[in-house]
Amino acid sequence: MAASGSERVAMELCKGINGLDKVVLRDPRGSTAEVYLYGAHVTSWKNDQGEELLFVSSKAIFKPPKAIRGGIPICFPQFGSHGSLEQHGFARNRFWSIDTDPPPFPTNSKSFIDLILKPSEEDMQKWPNSYEFRLRVALGTGGDLMLTSRIRNTNADGKPFTFTFAYHTYFSVSDISEVRVECLETLDYLDNLQNKERFTEQGDALTFESEVDKIYLSTPTKIAILDHEKKRTFVLRKDGLPDAGKLDILVNLVKFEGSSKEQGSFYPLGVNKIA
């Protein structure tokens, strides 16, 4: 069936850096997003003014098997080094396929792409579990970016498995001293700079004066990131994994490429067991 003109505008499959396939999503009001099939990796999200909202390193290598540095990497089936697999698992280093028969997803957007990842023989040797990871990336009518993941256990024997998961999002911000994060006050967190010791957040909002690497526990469904210099607010909304014991937020502040420009990374973490 031929796509209509509006559908072609809403979603376009084309070539990106180094000839890698990517999907460009467009909203009628001018917002855009770009998703590479390699890693199901969102590398760009622009508002209707054409301003880039995500950070991608100038040293990012769009060449497999290296992961793309920046944007929104998918961490699965392992987050960080918390397990026997490579850092952040292997989903971000795999070529995903366009899902031609996706399940119903709760979105009214006409600008979206459905992707799917299944384990290869090599993956099964590293992590002996069969699964289907379905991801929808959608661009809302107001320019909102929505990522929805569904992970299904397809083990022939029905054996359950445990995994960790994250959208490792890099937001583009200005001077980090002008950035504050709200809705984390009074929450407990693990401080990775102090051997994961547990503390309780003090103050009305999180601000940055030095390196920060924390995992916030049992976070609310909405978190706000305020960039005073750019007069911009990111609002993160989440709907937790259905069987998760907790869905955390890790806030990490790092210096990129040895420059004075610092970059904040805020991403939801999930721990789940699938039957």
CSV table of C-alpha atoms in Angstrom, one decimal:
chain,number,residue,atom,x,y,z
A,1,MET,CA,0.0,0.0,0.0
A,2,ALA,CA,1.4,3.4,-0.9
A,3,ALA,CA,1.9,5.9,1.9
A,4,SER,CA,0.1,9.2,1.7
A,5,GLY,CA,2.0,12.5,1.5
A,6,SER,CA,1.3,13.3,5.2
A,7,GLU,CA,2.6,9.9,6.2
A,8,ARG,CA,5.8,10.3,4.2
A,9,VAL,CA,6.4,13.6,5.9
A,10,ALA,CA,5.7,12.1,9.4
A,11,MET,CA,8.2,9.2,9.0
A,12,GLU,CA,11.1,8.8,6.5
A,13,LEU,CA,13.6,6.0,6.3
A,14,CYS,CA,16.9,7.3,4.9
A,15,LYS,CA,20.7,7.0,5.2
A,16,GLY,CA,22.6,8.7,8.0
A,17,ILE,CA,26.3,9.0,9.0
A,18,ASN,CA,28.5,6.3,7.4
A,19,GLY,CA,25.5,5.0,5.4
A,20,LEU,CA,23.7,3.7,8.5
A,21,ASP,CA,19.9,3.5,8.2
A,22,LYS,CA,18.0,6.0,10.2
A,23,VAL,CA,14.4,7.1,10.6
A,24,VAL,CA,13.4,10.8,10.7
A,25,LEU,CA,10.2,11.7,12.5
A,26,ARG,CA,8.5,15.0,11.8
A,27,ASP,CA,5.7,16.8,13.5
A,28,PRO,CA,3.6,19.2,11.4
A,29,ARG,CA,4.6,22.1,13.7
A,30,GLY,CA,8.3,21.6,13.0
A,31,SER,CA,9.6,19.3,15.7
A,32,THR,CA,11.9,16.4,14.5
A,33,ALA,CA,13.6,13.3,15.9
A,34,GLU,CA,16.1,10.9,14.4
A,35,VAL,CA,16.5,7.3,15.2
A,36,TYR,CA,19.2,5.0,14.0
A,37,LEU,CA,18.4,1.4,13.5
A,38,TYR,CA,21.8,0.6,14.9
A,39,GLY,CA,21.1,0.4,18.6
A,40,ALA,CA,17.5,1.8,18.1
A,41,HIS,CA,19.4,4.9,19.1
A,42,VAL,CA,17.7,8.3,19.2
A,43,THR,CA,20.4,10.8,18.1
A,44,SER,CA,18.5,14.0,17.6
A,45,TRP,CA,15.4,15.7,19.0
A,46,LYS,CA,14.6,19.2,17.9
A,47,ASN,CA,11.8,21.5,18.9
A,48,ASP,CA,9.8,23.6,16.5
A,49,GLN,CA,12.5,26.3,16.7
A,50,GLY,CA,15.1,23.9,15.4
A,51,GLU,CA,16.9,23.8,18.7
A,52,GLU,CA,18.7,20.5,19.5
A,53,LEU,CA,17.5,19.1,22.8
A,54,LEU,CA,19.9,16.1,23.0
A,55,PHE,CA,23.6,16.0,23.3
A,56,VAL,CA,25.7,13.8,21.0
A,57,SER,CA,29.5,13.9,21.4
A,58,SER,CA,31.6,15.4,18.6
A,59,LYS,CA,33.7,12.3,19.0
A,60,ALA,CA,30.8,9.9,18.6
A,61,ILE,CA,31.7,7.1,16.2
A,62,PHE,CA,28.8,6.0,14.0
A,63,LYS,CA,30.6,2.7,13.1
A,64,PRO,CA,29.7,-0.7,14.5
A,65,PRO,CA,30.5,-2.4,16.8
A,66,LYS,CA,31.1,0.9,18.7
A,67,ALA,CA,28.1,2.3,20.6
A,68,ILE,CA,27.0,5.8,19.6
A,69,ARG,CA,28.0,8.3,22.3
A,70,GLY,CA,25.2,10.6,23.4
A,71,GLY,CA,21.5,10.9,22.5
A,72,ILE,CA,19.4,8.1,24.0
A,73,PRO,CA,21.3,4.7,24.2
A,74,ILE,CA,19.2,1.7,25.1
A,75,CYS,CA,20.8,-0.2,28.0
A,76,PHE,CA,19.7,-3.9,27.9
A,77,PRO,CA,19.8,-6.5,29.3
A,78,GLN,CA,22.3,-5.0,31.7
A,79,PHE,CA,22.8,-1.5,33.0
A,80,GLY,CA,26.3,-0.3,33.7
A,81,SER,CA,28.7,-3.0,35.0
A,82,HIS,CA,26.1,-4.6,37.2
A,83,GLY,CA,26.5,-8.1,35.8
A,84,SER,CA,28.7,-10.4,33.6
A,85,LEU,CA,28.0,-8.7,30.3
A,86,GLU,CA,29.8,-5.7,28.6
A,87,GLN,CA,29.0,-2.2,29.9
A,88,HIS,CA,25.3,-1.4,29.5
A,89,GLY,CA,24.6,-4.7,27.7
A,90,PHE,CA,24.5,-5.4,24.0
A,91,ALA,CA,21.2,-3.9,22.7
A,92,ARG,CA,22.9,-0.6,21.9
A,93,ASN,CA,25.4,-2.4,19.7
A,94,ARG,CA,22.9,-4.4,17.6
A,95,PHE,CA,21.1,-3.6,14.4
A,96,TRP,CA,17.3,-3.5,15.2
A,97,SER,CA,14.6,-4.3,12.6
A,98,ILE,CA,11.6,-2.3,11.7
A,99,ASP,CA,8.6,-4.0,13.4
A,100,THR,CA,6.0,-4.7,10.7
A,101,ASP,CA,3.5,-6.3,13.1
A,102,PRO,CA,3.7,-4.3,16.3
A,103,PRO,CA,1.3,-4.7,19.2
A,104,PRO,CA,-1.0,-1.8,20.1
A,105,PHE,CA,0.8,1.1,21.8
A,106,PRO,CA,-0.8,3.8,23.8
A,107,THR,CA,-0.1,6.8,21.5
A,108,ASN,CA,-2.2,9.0,19.2
A,109,SER,CA,0.9,10.2,17.4
A,110,LYS,CA,1.1,9.8,13.6
A,111,SER,CA,4.8,10.3,13.7
A,112,PHE,CA,6.4,7.1,15.1
A,113,ILE,CA,8.6,4.1,14.3
A,114,ASP,CA,8.3,0.6,15.8
A,115,LEU,CA,11.5,-1.4,16.1
A,116,ILE,CA,12.2,-4.9,17.4
A,117,LEU,CA,15.3,-6.8,18.6
A,118,LYS,CA,15.6,-10.5,19.0
A,119,PRO,CA,18.7,-12.3,20.2
A,120,SER,CA,21.3,-13.7,17.8
A,121,GLU,CA,23.2,-17.0,18.4
A,122,GLU,CA,26.1,-14.9,19.7
A,123,ASP,CA,23.9,-13.1,22.1
A,124,MET,CA,22.4,-16.4,23.4
A,125,GLN,CA,25.9,-17.7,24.2
A,126,LYS,CA,26.6,-14.6,26.3
A,127,TRP,CA,23.1,-14.3,27.8
A,128,PRO,CA,21.1,-17.5,27.3
A,129,ASN,CA,17.6,-16.1,27.3
A,130,SER,CA,15.2,-15.7,24.4
A,131,TYR,CA,13.2,-12.5,24.1
A,132,GLU,CA,11.5,-9.9,21.9
A,133,PHE,CA,12.3,-6.3,22.7
A,134,ARG,CA,9.8,-4.0,21.0
A,135,LEU,CA,10.4,-0.2,21.1
A,136,ARG,CA,8.2,2.6,19.8
A,137,VAL,CA,9.7,6.0,19.4
A,138,ALA,CA,7.0,8.6,18.8
A,139,LEU,CA,6.9,12.4,18.3
A,140,GLY,CA,3.8,14.0,19.8
A,141,THR,CA,1.8,16.8,18.3
A,142,GLY,CA,3.4,19.2,20.8
A,143,GLY,CA,6.9,18.0,20.0
A,144,ASP,CA,7.0,15.7,23.0
A,145,LEU,CA,9.3,12.7,22.5
A,146,MET,CA,7.9,9.4,23.8
A,147,LEU,CA,9.7,6.0,24.1
A,148,THR,CA,7.7,2.9,24.9
A,149,SER,CA,9.4,-0.5,25.5
A,150,ARG,CA,7.9,-3.9,25.7
A,151,ILE,CA,10.0,-6.9,26.5
A,152,ARG,CA,8.6,-10.4,26.1
A,153,ASN,CA,10.0,-13.6,27.4
A,154,THR,CA,10.1,-16.2,24.5
A,155,ASN,CA,12.1,-18.9,26.3
A,156,ALA,CA,10.8,-22.3,25.0
A,157,ASP,CA,10.8,-23.7,28.5
A,158,GLY,CA,9.1,-20.7,30.0
A,159,LYS,CA,12.0,-20.0,32.3
A,160,PRO,CA,11.9,-16.5,33.8
A,161,PHE,CA,14.9,-14.2,33.5
A,162,THR,CA,16.0,-11.0,35.2
A,163,PHE,CA,17.4,-8.0,33.5
A,164,THR,CA,18.3,-4.3,34.1
A,165,PHE,CA,17.3,-1.6,31.7
A,166,ALA,CA,17.7,2.1,31.1
A,167,TYR,CA,17.1,4.9,28.6
A,168,HIS,CA,20.6,6.5,29.0
A,169,THR,CA,19.4,10.0,28.0
A,170,TYR,CA,21.8,12.9,27.4
A,171,PHE,CA,20.0,16.3,27.5
A,172,SER,CA,21.6,19.4,26.0
A,173,VAL,CA,22.0,22.0,28.6
A,174,SER,CA,23.9,25.3,28.9
A,175,ASP,CA,26.1,26.3,31.9
A,176,ILE,CA,25.6,23.4,34.4
A,177,SER,CA,25.6,25.9,37.2
A,178,GLU,CA,22.4,27.3,35.8
A,179,VAL,CA,20.6,23.9,35.8
A,180,ARG,CA,18.5,22.5,38.6
A,181,VAL,CA,16.5,19.3,39.0
A,182,GLU,CA,13.2,19.4,40.8
A,183,CYS,CA,11.0,16.7,42.3
A,184,LEU,CA,13.9,14.8,43.8
A,185,GLU,CA,13.8,16.5,47.2
A,186,THR,CA,13.6,14.3,50.3
A,187,LEU,CA,14.3,11.1,48.2
A,188,ASP,CA,16.9,8.5,49.2
A,189,TYR,CA,19.8,8.0,46.9
A,190,LEU,CA,22.9,5.9,46.4
A,191,ASP,CA,26.1,8.0,45.9
A,192,ASN,CA,28.4,6.3,43.5
A,193,LEU,CA,31.2,8.7,44.4
A,194,GLN,CA,31.0,7.4,48.0
A,195,ASN,CA,30.9,3.7,47.5
A,196,LYS,CA,27.1,3.6,46.9
A,197,GLU,CA,26.4,4.8,50.4
A,198,ARG,CA,22.8,5.7,51.0
A,199,PHE,CA,21.7,9.3,51.8
A,200,THR,CA,18.6,11.4,51.8
A,201,GLU,CA,18.4,14.4,49.5
A,202,GLN,CA,18.3,17.8,51.2
A,203,GLY,CA,17.1,21.1,49.9
A,204,ASP,CA,14.3,22.1,47.5
A,205,ALA,CA,16.1,21.2,44.3
A,206,LEU,CA,19.3,19.5,43.0
A,207,THR,CA,21.9,21.9,41.8
A,208,PHE,CA,25.4,21.3,40.5
A,209,GLU,CA,28.7,22.7,41.9
A,210,SER,CA,30.9,19.6,41.4
A,211,GLU,CA,30.7,16.1,39.9
A,212,VAL,CA,27.5,14.2,40.7
A,213,ASP,CA,26.8,10.5,40.3
A,214,LYS,CA,23.7,9.4,42.2
A,215,ILE,CA,20.9,6.8,41.9
A,216,TYR,CA,17.6,8.2,43.3
A,217,LEU,CA,15.3,5.5,44.6
A,218,SER,CA,11.5,5.3,44.2
A,219,THR,CA,11.2,8.5,42.2
A,220,PRO,CA,7.9,10.2,41.3
A,221,THR,CA,6.3,9.9,37.9
A,222,LYS,CA,7.4,13.4,36.9
A,223,ILE,CA,10.8,15.1,37.2
A,224,ALA,CA,11.7,18.6,35.9
A,225,ILE,CA,15.1,19.8,34.7
A,226,LEU,CA,15.3,23.6,34.6
A,227,ASP,CA,17.9,25.3,32.4
A,228,HIS,CA,17.7,29.0,33.5
A,229,GLU,CA,20.2,30.2,30.9
A,230,LYS,CA,18.3,28.8,28.0
A,231,LYS,CA,14.9,29.5,29.7
A,232,ARG,CA,14.0,25.9,29.0
A,233,THR,CA,12.4,23.1,31.1
A,234,PHE,CA,12.6,19.4,30.4
A,235,VAL,CA,9.7,17.5,32.0
A,236,LEU,CA,10.4,13.7,32.3
A,237,ARG,CA,7.3,11.5,32.8
A,238,LYS,CA,7.6,7.8,33.3
A,239,ASP,CA,5.3,4.8,33.6
A,240,GLY,CA,7.3,2.2,35.5
A,241,LEU,CA,8.0,-1.4,34.5
A,242,PRO,CA,5.0,-3.4,35.7
A,243,ASP,CA,6.8,-5.9,37.9
A,244,ALA,CA,9.7,-3.6,39.0
A,245,GLY,CA,10.6,-3.5,42.6
A,246,LYS,CA,11.7,0.0,42.0
A,247,LEU,CA,12.3,2.4,39.1
A,248,ASP,CA,15.1,4.8,39.8
A,249,ILE,CA,16.6,7.9,38.3
A,250,LEU,CA,20.4,8.2,38.0
A,251,VAL,CA,21.8,11.7,37.8
A,252,ASN,CA,25.3,11.9,36.5
A,253,LEU,CA,27.4,15.0,35.8
A,254,VAL,CA,30.5,14.5,33.7
A,255,LYS,CA,33.0,16.6,31.7
A,256,PHE,CA,33.1,15.7,28.0
A,257,GLU,CA,36.2,15.7,25.9
A,258,GLY,CA,38.3,17.4,28.5
A,259,SER,CA,36.5,20.8,27.9
A,260,SER,CA,35.0,23.1,30.5
A,261,LYS,CA,31.6,22.3,29.2
A,262,GLU,CA,29.8,19.9,31.4
A,263,GLN,CA,26.9,17.7,30.5
A,264,GLY,CA,24.1,16.3,32.6
A,265,SER,CA,22.7,12.8,32.1
A,266,PHE,CA,19.4,11.9,33.6
A,267,TYR,CA,17.9,8.5,32.9
A,268,PRO,CA,15.3,6.0,34.3
A,269,LEU,CA,16.6,2.6,35.4
A,270,GLY,CA,14.5,-0.5,35.8
A,271,VAL,CA,15.0,-3.9,37.3
A,272,ASN,CA,12.6,-6.5,36.3
A,273,LYS,CA,11.9,-10.2,36.2
A,274,ILE,CA,9.9,-11.6,33.3
A,275,ALA,CA,8.0,-14.8,33.4
